[in-house]
Amino acid sequence: MLKKLAVAAACALTLTSYAAVAQESTLVIKLSHVVADDTPKGQGALMFQRLVDERLEGKVRVEVYPNSSLYGDANELEALRNNEVQMLAPSLAKFDQYTKQLQVFDLPFMFDDLEAVNRFQKRAKGRQLLRSMEDQNIVGLAYWHNGMKQMSATKALRLPDDAAGLKFRIQNSKVLDAQFAQLGATAVKMPFAEVYKGLQSGQVQGAENPWSNLYSQRLHEVQPFITETNHGVLDYMLISNARFWYGIPHQIRTELEAIIDEVTYAVNRQAEEANLADRRRIEASGKSQIITLTPEQRQAWREAMRPVWQQFEGEIGSDVIKAAQVVNRKRHD
Ligand code: SIN
């Protein structure tokens, strides 16, 4: 009993000290991310900063650090858990270490399109996943879209065999590693900030990215072929340090949550169009040839990568996979 009371007192003290910052002075929220300002996530971060500035002036200040300028892929999640930065929006592929369930988003050809992803994120199972890392001091606040991933390389990829023998840069995800192994390719984990150099130097010959990341990082300049595979999704979870977040005075937190809802709506409504605009820019640049797959070719990619589902079903949970599968309009047997 005494031990329990001591733990409760220690927790209360921690929350109070996190919150104290908010009560006595301006609460500073550092929001760090790894992409450019001119992307769905970059724009979302800036809109969050602007609305907080307009509505909570003097109470809360948001500092945005884009392009891995404060923390990068290698250290941002640990920095968040240590409260050195208070908000991040990592790609859903980067949470492997903290929860296995989110790997569902990396399964190849799991979602037909961004609409299907959206439906899953809004349903009970998707909402539940926002809370899947609270025991690790990470609280999910919202899902933000980027877009569907396209496969790029130094050679034209029309069929899965075309990828065999190539090295592809991947995010830090075991599912993505397995996906490329299915193609007879080698996956190389690399922080986002190093992708351009990795491709330019020939350390890797291919990658998978949504149009907005391809264009904003100028990856199309070092990838002469981009195949419109739409084989997976690259979305984000806006997260905070749980102790910090729950320590914010209730009224301020409620206002922050309302702003996040507004920003999330705007990001998710504009992400698809932003990606299509970047696709047009890449096409107009003439630097990279965009390859459109026939339905038969796309089916061949789907079949080649499908064994990855069985490989990860145990870790992710068949309930999560089923809940994700039913959001597609078409059946894929
Ligand atoms: C991001 O969009 O945050 C980066 C994703 C990646 O590492 O490929």
Short mmCIF file of C-alpha atoms and ligand atoms in Angstrom, two decimals:
data_model
loop_
_atom_site.label_atom_id
_atom_site.label_comp_id
_atom_site.label_asym_id
_atom_site.label_seq_id
_atom_site.Cartn_x
_atom_site.Cartn_y
_atom_site.Cartn_z
CA MET A 1 0.00 0.00 0.00
CA LEU A 2 2.74 2.41 1.09
CA LYS A 3 4.71 1.53 -2.05
CA LYS A 4 1.65 2.28 -4.22
CA LEU A 5 1.17 5.64 -2.51
CA ALA A 6 4.82 6.49 -3.06
CA VAL A 7 4.57 5.65 -6.78
CA ALA A 8 1.37 7.72 -7.08
CA ALA A 9 3.05 10.65 -5.32
CA ALA A 10 6.08 10.39 -7.60
CA CYS A 11 3.83 10.35 -10.69
CA ALA A 12 1.87 13.35 -9.44
CA LEU A 13 5.14 15.18 -8.84
CA THR A 14 6.38 14.41 -12.34
CA LEU A 15 3.12 15.60 -13.92
CA THR A 16 3.17 18.73 -11.80
CA SER A 17 6.73 19.54 -12.78
CA TYR A 18 5.92 19.03 -16.50
CA ALA A 19 2.80 21.15 -16.11
CA ALA A 20 4.45 23.78 -13.95
CA VAL A 21 6.17 25.14 -17.01
CA ALA A 22 2.74 25.76 -18.45
CA GLN A 23 1.30 27.43 -15.37
CA GLU A 24 4.12 29.83 -14.65
CA SER A 25 5.33 30.88 -18.06
CA THR A 26 4.82 30.30 -21.73
CA LEU A 27 4.69 26.62 -22.54
CA VAL A 28 7.15 25.86 -25.34
CA ILE A 29 6.40 22.99 -27.69
CA LYS A 30 9.28 22.01 -29.95
CA LEU A 31 7.93 20.23 -33.02
CA SER A 32 10.65 18.54 -35.01
CA HIS A 33 10.36 16.68 -38.32
CA VAL A 34 12.51 15.41 -41.15
CA VAL A 35 10.84 16.74 -44.32
CA ALA A 36 10.71 20.09 -46.12
CA ASP A 37 8.21 22.85 -45.24
CA ASP A 38 6.58 22.47 -48.62
CA THR A 39 5.11 19.01 -48.01
CA PRO A 40 1.85 17.89 -46.33
CA LYS A 41 3.61 17.37 -42.97
CA GLY A 42 5.69 20.53 -43.27
CA GLN A 43 2.58 22.58 -44.01
CA GLY A 44 0.68 20.92 -41.15
CA ALA A 45 3.45 21.79 -38.69
CA LEU A 46 3.45 25.44 -39.80
CA MET A 47 -0.35 25.67 -39.64
CA PHE A 48 -0.27 24.25 -36.09
CA GLN A 49 2.33 26.84 -35.13
CA ARG A 50 0.26 29.68 -36.66
CA LEU A 51 -3.04 28.69 -35.04
CA VAL A 52 -1.41 28.24 -31.63
CA ASP A 53 0.17 31.64 -32.03
CA GLU A 54 -3.18 33.21 -32.91
CA ARG A 55 -5.27 31.52 -30.24
CA LEU A 56 -2.94 30.81 -27.35
CA GLU A 57 -0.56 33.73 -27.55
CA GLY A 58 1.41 34.16 -24.33
CA LYS A 59 0.32 30.73 -23.09
CA VAL A 60 1.88 28.40 -25.64
CA ARG A 61 4.58 28.87 -28.24
CA VAL A 62 5.36 26.30 -30.94
CA GLU A 63 8.84 26.09 -32.46
CA VAL A 64 9.01 24.13 -35.71
CA TYR A 65 12.27 22.43 -36.78
CA PRO A 66 11.96 20.98 -40.32
CA ASN A 67 14.42 18.97 -42.44
CA SER A 68 16.04 17.06 -39.55
CA SER A 69 17.48 20.38 -38.36
CA LEU A 70 16.99 19.56 -34.66
CA TYR A 71 16.64 15.77 -34.57
CA GLY A 72 16.70 13.20 -37.35
CA ASP A 73 15.46 9.66 -37.78
CA ALA A 74 18.24 8.21 -35.66
CA ASN A 75 17.40 10.07 -32.46
CA GLU A 76 14.06 11.92 -32.65
CA LEU A 77 11.93 9.31 -30.90
CA GLU A 78 14.32 8.99 -27.99
CA ALA A 79 14.51 12.79 -27.77
CA LEU A 80 10.70 12.88 -27.53
CA ARG A 81 10.60 10.22 -24.83
CA ASN A 82 13.16 12.28 -22.89
CA ASN A 83 11.07 15.45 -23.37
CA GLU A 84 13.89 17.18 -25.25
CA VAL A 85 11.35 17.75 -28.01
CA GLN A 86 7.61 17.66 -27.32
CA MET A 87 6.03 16.82 -30.68
CA LEU A 88 7.00 14.80 -33.74
CA ALA A 89 5.17 13.33 -36.70
CA PRO A 90 7.23 10.30 -37.75
CA SER A 91 6.24 8.07 -40.58
CA LEU A 92 4.20 5.10 -39.32
CA ALA A 93 7.03 2.86 -40.50
CA LYS A 94 9.34 4.18 -37.80
CA PHE A 95 7.59 2.82 -34.70
CA ASP A 96 8.73 -0.82 -35.02
CA GLN A 97 10.65 -0.63 -31.79
CA TYR A 98 7.69 0.62 -29.74
CA THR A 99 4.74 -1.32 -31.12
CA LYS A 100 4.36 -4.08 -33.66
CA GLN A 101 0.73 -3.30 -34.47
CA LEU A 102 1.52 -0.20 -36.51
CA GLN A 103 3.44 -2.41 -38.94
CA VAL A 104 0.06 -3.02 -40.55
CA PHE A 105 0.53 0.27 -42.42
CA ASP A 106 3.71 -1.05 -44.07
CA LEU A 107 2.21 -4.24 -45.45
CA PRO A 108 2.47 -4.03 -49.26
CA PHE A 109 -0.83 -3.56 -51.10
CA MET A 110 -2.76 -3.49 -47.82
CA PHE A 111 -4.68 -0.34 -48.78
CA ASP A 112 -6.01 0.36 -52.29
CA ASP A 113 -5.69 4.12 -51.90
CA LEU A 114 -5.52 6.99 -49.42
CA GLU A 115 -9.31 6.93 -48.97
CA ALA A 116 -9.07 3.40 -47.65
CA VAL A 117 -6.24 4.39 -45.31
CA ASN A 118 -8.42 7.23 -44.08
CA ARG A 119 -11.33 4.91 -43.36
CA PHE A 120 -9.11 2.57 -41.35
CA GLN A 121 -7.59 5.41 -39.32
CA LYS A 122 -11.05 6.68 -38.42
CA ARG A 123 -12.45 3.35 -37.31
CA ALA A 124 -12.15 1.90 -33.79
CA LYS A 125 -9.06 -0.22 -34.48
CA GLY A 126 -7.23 2.66 -36.12
CA ARG A 127 -8.09 4.99 -33.21
CA GLN A 128 -6.95 2.33 -30.75
CA LEU A 129 -3.51 2.23 -32.38
CA LEU A 130 -2.98 5.89 -31.45
CA ARG A 131 -2.81 4.67 -27.88
CA SER A 132 -0.63 1.63 -28.51
CA MET A 133 2.59 3.24 -27.22
CA GLU A 134 1.45 4.98 -24.05
CA ASP A 135 3.34 2.50 -21.91
CA GLN A 136 6.47 3.80 -23.68
CA ASN A 137 5.58 7.43 -22.86
CA ILE A 138 4.39 8.15 -26.44
CA VAL A 139 0.85 9.39 -27.04
CA GLY A 140 -0.64 9.49 -30.55
CA LEU A 141 -2.63 12.66 -31.20
CA ALA A 142 -3.66 12.28 -34.85
CA TYR A 143 -2.89 10.63 -38.16
CA TRP A 144 -1.60 12.89 -40.90
CA HIS A 145 -1.53 11.77 -44.52
CA ASN A 146 1.30 12.05 -46.91
CA GLY A 147 0.48 9.66 -49.74
CA MET A 148 0.92 6.38 -51.54
CA LYS A 149 4.48 5.27 -52.24
CA GLN A 150 6.02 4.91 -55.68
CA MET A 151 9.04 2.78 -56.50
CA SER A 152 11.98 4.54 -58.13
CA ALA A 153 15.28 3.23 -59.49
CA THR A 154 18.16 3.70 -61.86
CA LYS A 155 16.45 1.26 -64.23
CA ALA A 156 12.88 0.82 -65.39
CA LEU A 157 10.85 -1.36 -63.00
CA ARG A 158 7.88 -2.92 -64.78
CA LEU A 159 7.78 -6.36 -63.20
CA PRO A 160 8.96 -7.54 -59.77
CA ASP A 161 11.96 -9.36 -61.30
CA ASP A 162 13.30 -6.01 -62.54
CA ALA A 163 14.07 -5.11 -58.91
CA ALA A 164 16.13 -8.24 -58.25
CA GLY A 165 19.75 -7.56 -57.37
CA LEU A 166 19.21 -3.83 -56.72
CA LYS A 167 19.75 -2.07 -53.40
CA PHE A 168 16.79 -0.03 -52.14
CA ARG A 169 16.85 2.54 -49.37
CA ILE A 170 14.19 1.82 -46.77
CA GLN A 171 12.94 3.40 -43.57
CA ASN A 172 13.73 1.64 -40.32
CA SER A 173 11.09 -1.07 -40.76
CA LYS A 174 11.33 -4.86 -40.69
CA VAL A 175 8.26 -5.16 -42.92
CA LEU A 176 9.88 -3.02 -45.62
CA ASP A 177 13.03 -5.09 -45.32
CA ALA A 178 10.99 -8.25 -45.91
CA GLN A 179 9.12 -6.63 -48.79
CA PHE A 180 12.34 -6.05 -50.76
CA ALA A 181 13.67 -9.49 -49.83
CA GLN A 182 10.61 -10.93 -51.59
CA LEU A 183 11.76 -9.18 -54.75
CA GLY A 184 15.30 -10.58 -54.53
CA ALA A 185 16.52 -7.06 -53.77
CA THR A 186 18.55 -5.79 -50.82
CA ALA A 187 17.06 -3.25 -48.44
CA VAL A 188 19.35 -0.68 -46.83
CA LYS A 189 18.04 1.22 -43.79
CA MET A 190 18.98 4.86 -44.08
CA PRO A 191 17.78 8.07 -42.39
CA PHE A 192 15.65 10.28 -44.60
CA ALA A 193 18.20 13.10 -44.54
CA GLU A 194 20.75 10.84 -46.28
CA VAL A 195 18.57 9.48 -49.08
CA TYR A 196 19.55 11.98 -51.78
CA LYS A 197 23.25 11.38 -51.16
CA GLY A 198 22.74 7.62 -50.98
CA LEU A 199 21.08 7.61 -54.38
CA GLN A 200 23.43 10.12 -55.94
CA SER A 201 26.55 8.23 -54.86
CA GLY A 202 25.15 4.89 -56.02
CA GLN A 203 25.24 3.42 -52.50
CA VAL A 204 21.62 2.44 -53.25
CA GLN A 205 19.97 2.30 -56.65
CA GLY A 206 16.33 2.60 -55.69
CA ALA A 207 13.85 3.86 -53.12
CA GLU A 208 10.12 4.10 -52.35
CA ASN A 209 8.51 7.46 -51.67
CA PRO A 210 5.34 9.44 -52.18
CA TRP A 211 5.51 12.12 -54.89
CA SER A 212 5.85 14.96 -52.36
CA ASN A 213 8.99 13.48 -50.80
CA LEU A 214 10.45 12.64 -54.21
CA TYR A 215 9.98 16.19 -55.43
CA SER A 216 10.83 18.15 -52.28
CA GLN A 217 14.10 16.22 -51.82
CA ARG A 218 14.86 16.34 -55.58
CA LEU A 219 15.13 12.56 -55.62
CA HIS A 220 13.72 12.48 -59.15
CA GLU A 221 16.96 14.13 -60.29
CA VAL A 222 18.92 11.05 -59.26
CA GLN A 223 16.28 8.44 -60.11
CA PRO A 224 15.74 8.29 -63.88
CA PHE A 225 12.70 5.96 -63.53
CA ILE A 226 9.71 6.15 -61.21
CA THR A 227 7.11 3.40 -61.38
CA GLU A 228 3.64 4.39 -60.25
CA THR A 229 3.15 1.34 -58.05
CA ASN A 230 1.04 2.86 -55.25
CA HIS A 231 2.09 -0.30 -53.41
CA GLY A 232 2.07 1.10 -49.89
CA VAL A 233 1.28 4.13 -47.82
CA LEU A 234 3.50 6.70 -46.14
CA ASP A 235 1.49 8.39 -43.43
CA TYR A 236 2.36 9.94 -40.10
CA MET A 237 1.35 9.84 -36.48
CA LEU A 238 1.48 13.17 -34.73
CA ILE A 239 2.79 12.27 -31.29
CA SER A 240 3.78 13.83 -28.00
CA ASN A 241 5.61 12.81 -24.87
CA ALA A 242 2.71 11.33 -22.84
CA ARG A 243 3.82 12.70 -19.45
CA PHE A 244 4.31 16.15 -20.95
CA TRP A 245 0.97 16.05 -22.78
CA TYR A 246 -1.14 14.92 -19.86
CA GLY A 247 0.66 17.43 -17.63
CA ILE A 248 -0.60 20.38 -19.68
CA PRO A 249 -3.43 22.18 -17.82
CA HIS A 250 -6.75 20.79 -18.99
CA GLN A 251 -8.12 23.91 -20.60
CA ILE A 252 -4.98 24.56 -22.65
CA ARG A 253 -4.77 20.91 -23.69
CA THR A 254 -8.39 21.02 -24.86
CA GLU A 255 -7.62 24.09 -26.97
CA LEU A 256 -4.54 22.40 -28.40
CA GLU A 257 -6.60 19.32 -29.26
CA ALA A 258 -9.16 21.45 -31.08
CA ILE A 259 -6.35 23.07 -33.10
CA ILE A 260 -4.89 19.65 -33.90
CA ASP A 261 -8.31 18.50 -35.18
CA GLU A 262 -8.48 21.53 -37.44
CA VAL A 263 -4.94 21.07 -38.75
CA THR A 264 -5.47 17.34 -39.26
CA TYR A 265 -8.57 18.01 -41.34
CA ALA A 266 -6.67 20.50 -43.53
CA VAL A 267 -3.57 18.29 -43.95
CA ASN A 268 -5.61 15.22 -44.82
CA ARG A 269 -7.85 17.08 -47.26
CA GLN A 270 -4.90 18.58 -49.15
CA ALA A 271 -2.32 15.77 -49.08
CA GLU A 272 -3.54 13.93 -52.16
CA GLU A 273 -3.69 17.08 -54.29
CA ALA A 274 -0.24 18.16 -53.03
CA ASN A 275 1.17 14.80 -54.13
CA LEU A 276 -0.51 15.02 -57.54
CA ALA A 277 0.88 18.52 -58.02
CA ASP A 278 4.39 17.22 -57.26
CA ARG A 279 3.83 14.32 -59.67
CA ARG A 280 3.03 16.89 -62.38
CA ARG A 281 6.17 18.89 -61.48
CA ILE A 282 8.33 15.78 -61.76
CA GLU A 283 6.78 14.90 -65.11
CA ALA A 284 7.31 18.46 -66.39
CA SER A 285 10.95 18.45 -65.24
CA GLY A 286 11.74 15.71 -67.76
CA LYS A 287 14.37 14.38 -65.35
CA SER A 288 12.62 11.13 -64.60
CA GLN A 289 10.42 8.87 -66.68
CA ILE A 290 7.15 7.94 -64.99
CA ILE A 291 6.12 4.37 -65.72
CA THR A 292 2.45 3.41 -65.49
CA LEU A 293 1.75 -0.26 -64.82
CA THR A 294 -0.86 -2.31 -66.66
CA PRO A 295 -3.37 -4.05 -64.35
CA GLU A 296 -1.54 -7.36 -65.03
CA GLN A 297 1.84 -5.90 -64.12
CA ARG A 298 0.44 -4.41 -60.91
CA GLN A 299 -1.07 -7.77 -60.02
CA ALA A 300 2.36 -9.36 -60.48
CA TRP A 301 3.86 -6.91 -57.89
CA ARG A 302 0.97 -7.64 -55.53
CA GLU A 303 1.52 -11.39 -55.77
CA ALA A 304 5.30 -11.12 -55.41
CA MET A 305 5.03 -9.12 -52.18
CA ARG A 306 1.99 -10.80 -50.64
CA PRO A 307 3.94 -13.45 -48.60
CA VAL A 308 5.06 -10.59 -46.32
CA TRP A 309 1.55 -10.51 -44.83
CA GLN A 310 1.81 -14.07 -43.47
CA GLN A 311 5.31 -13.36 -42.20
CA PHE A 312 4.09 -10.53 -39.94
CA GLU A 313 0.55 -11.62 -39.11
CA GLY A 314 1.59 -13.06 -35.74
CA GLU A 315 3.30 -9.84 -34.60
CA ILE A 316 0.71 -7.41 -35.93
CA GLY A 317 -2.32 -9.47 -34.94
CA SER A 318 -4.85 -10.94 -37.35
CA ASP A 319 -7.58 -8.70 -35.85
CA VAL A 320 -5.64 -5.58 -36.91
CA ILE A 321 -4.95 -6.96 -40.40
CA LYS A 322 -8.60 -7.92 -40.88
CA ALA A 323 -9.79 -4.50 -39.74
CA ALA A 324 -7.44 -2.90 -42.27
CA GLN A 325 -8.40 -5.25 -45.08
CA VAL A 326 -12.11 -4.57 -44.93
CA VAL A 327 -11.72 -0.85 -45.63
CA ASN A 328 -10.91 -1.52 -49.30
CA ARG A 329 -13.85 -1.27 -51.67
CA LYS A 330 -12.60 -4.14 -53.86
CA ARG A 331 -11.87 -7.68 -52.70
CA HIS A 332 -8.38 -9.03 -53.36
CA ASP A 333 -8.15 -12.76 -52.85
C1 SIN B 1 8.92 11.47 -43.87
O1 SIN B 1 8.10 11.68 -44.78
O2 SIN B 1 8.80 11.86 -42.73
C2 SIN B 1 10.18 10.70 -44.23
C3 SIN B 1 9.86 9.35 -44.68
C4 SIN B 1 11.08 8.52 -45.01
O3 SIN B 1 11.98 8.39 -44.17
O4 SIN B 1 11.12 7.98 -46.12
#
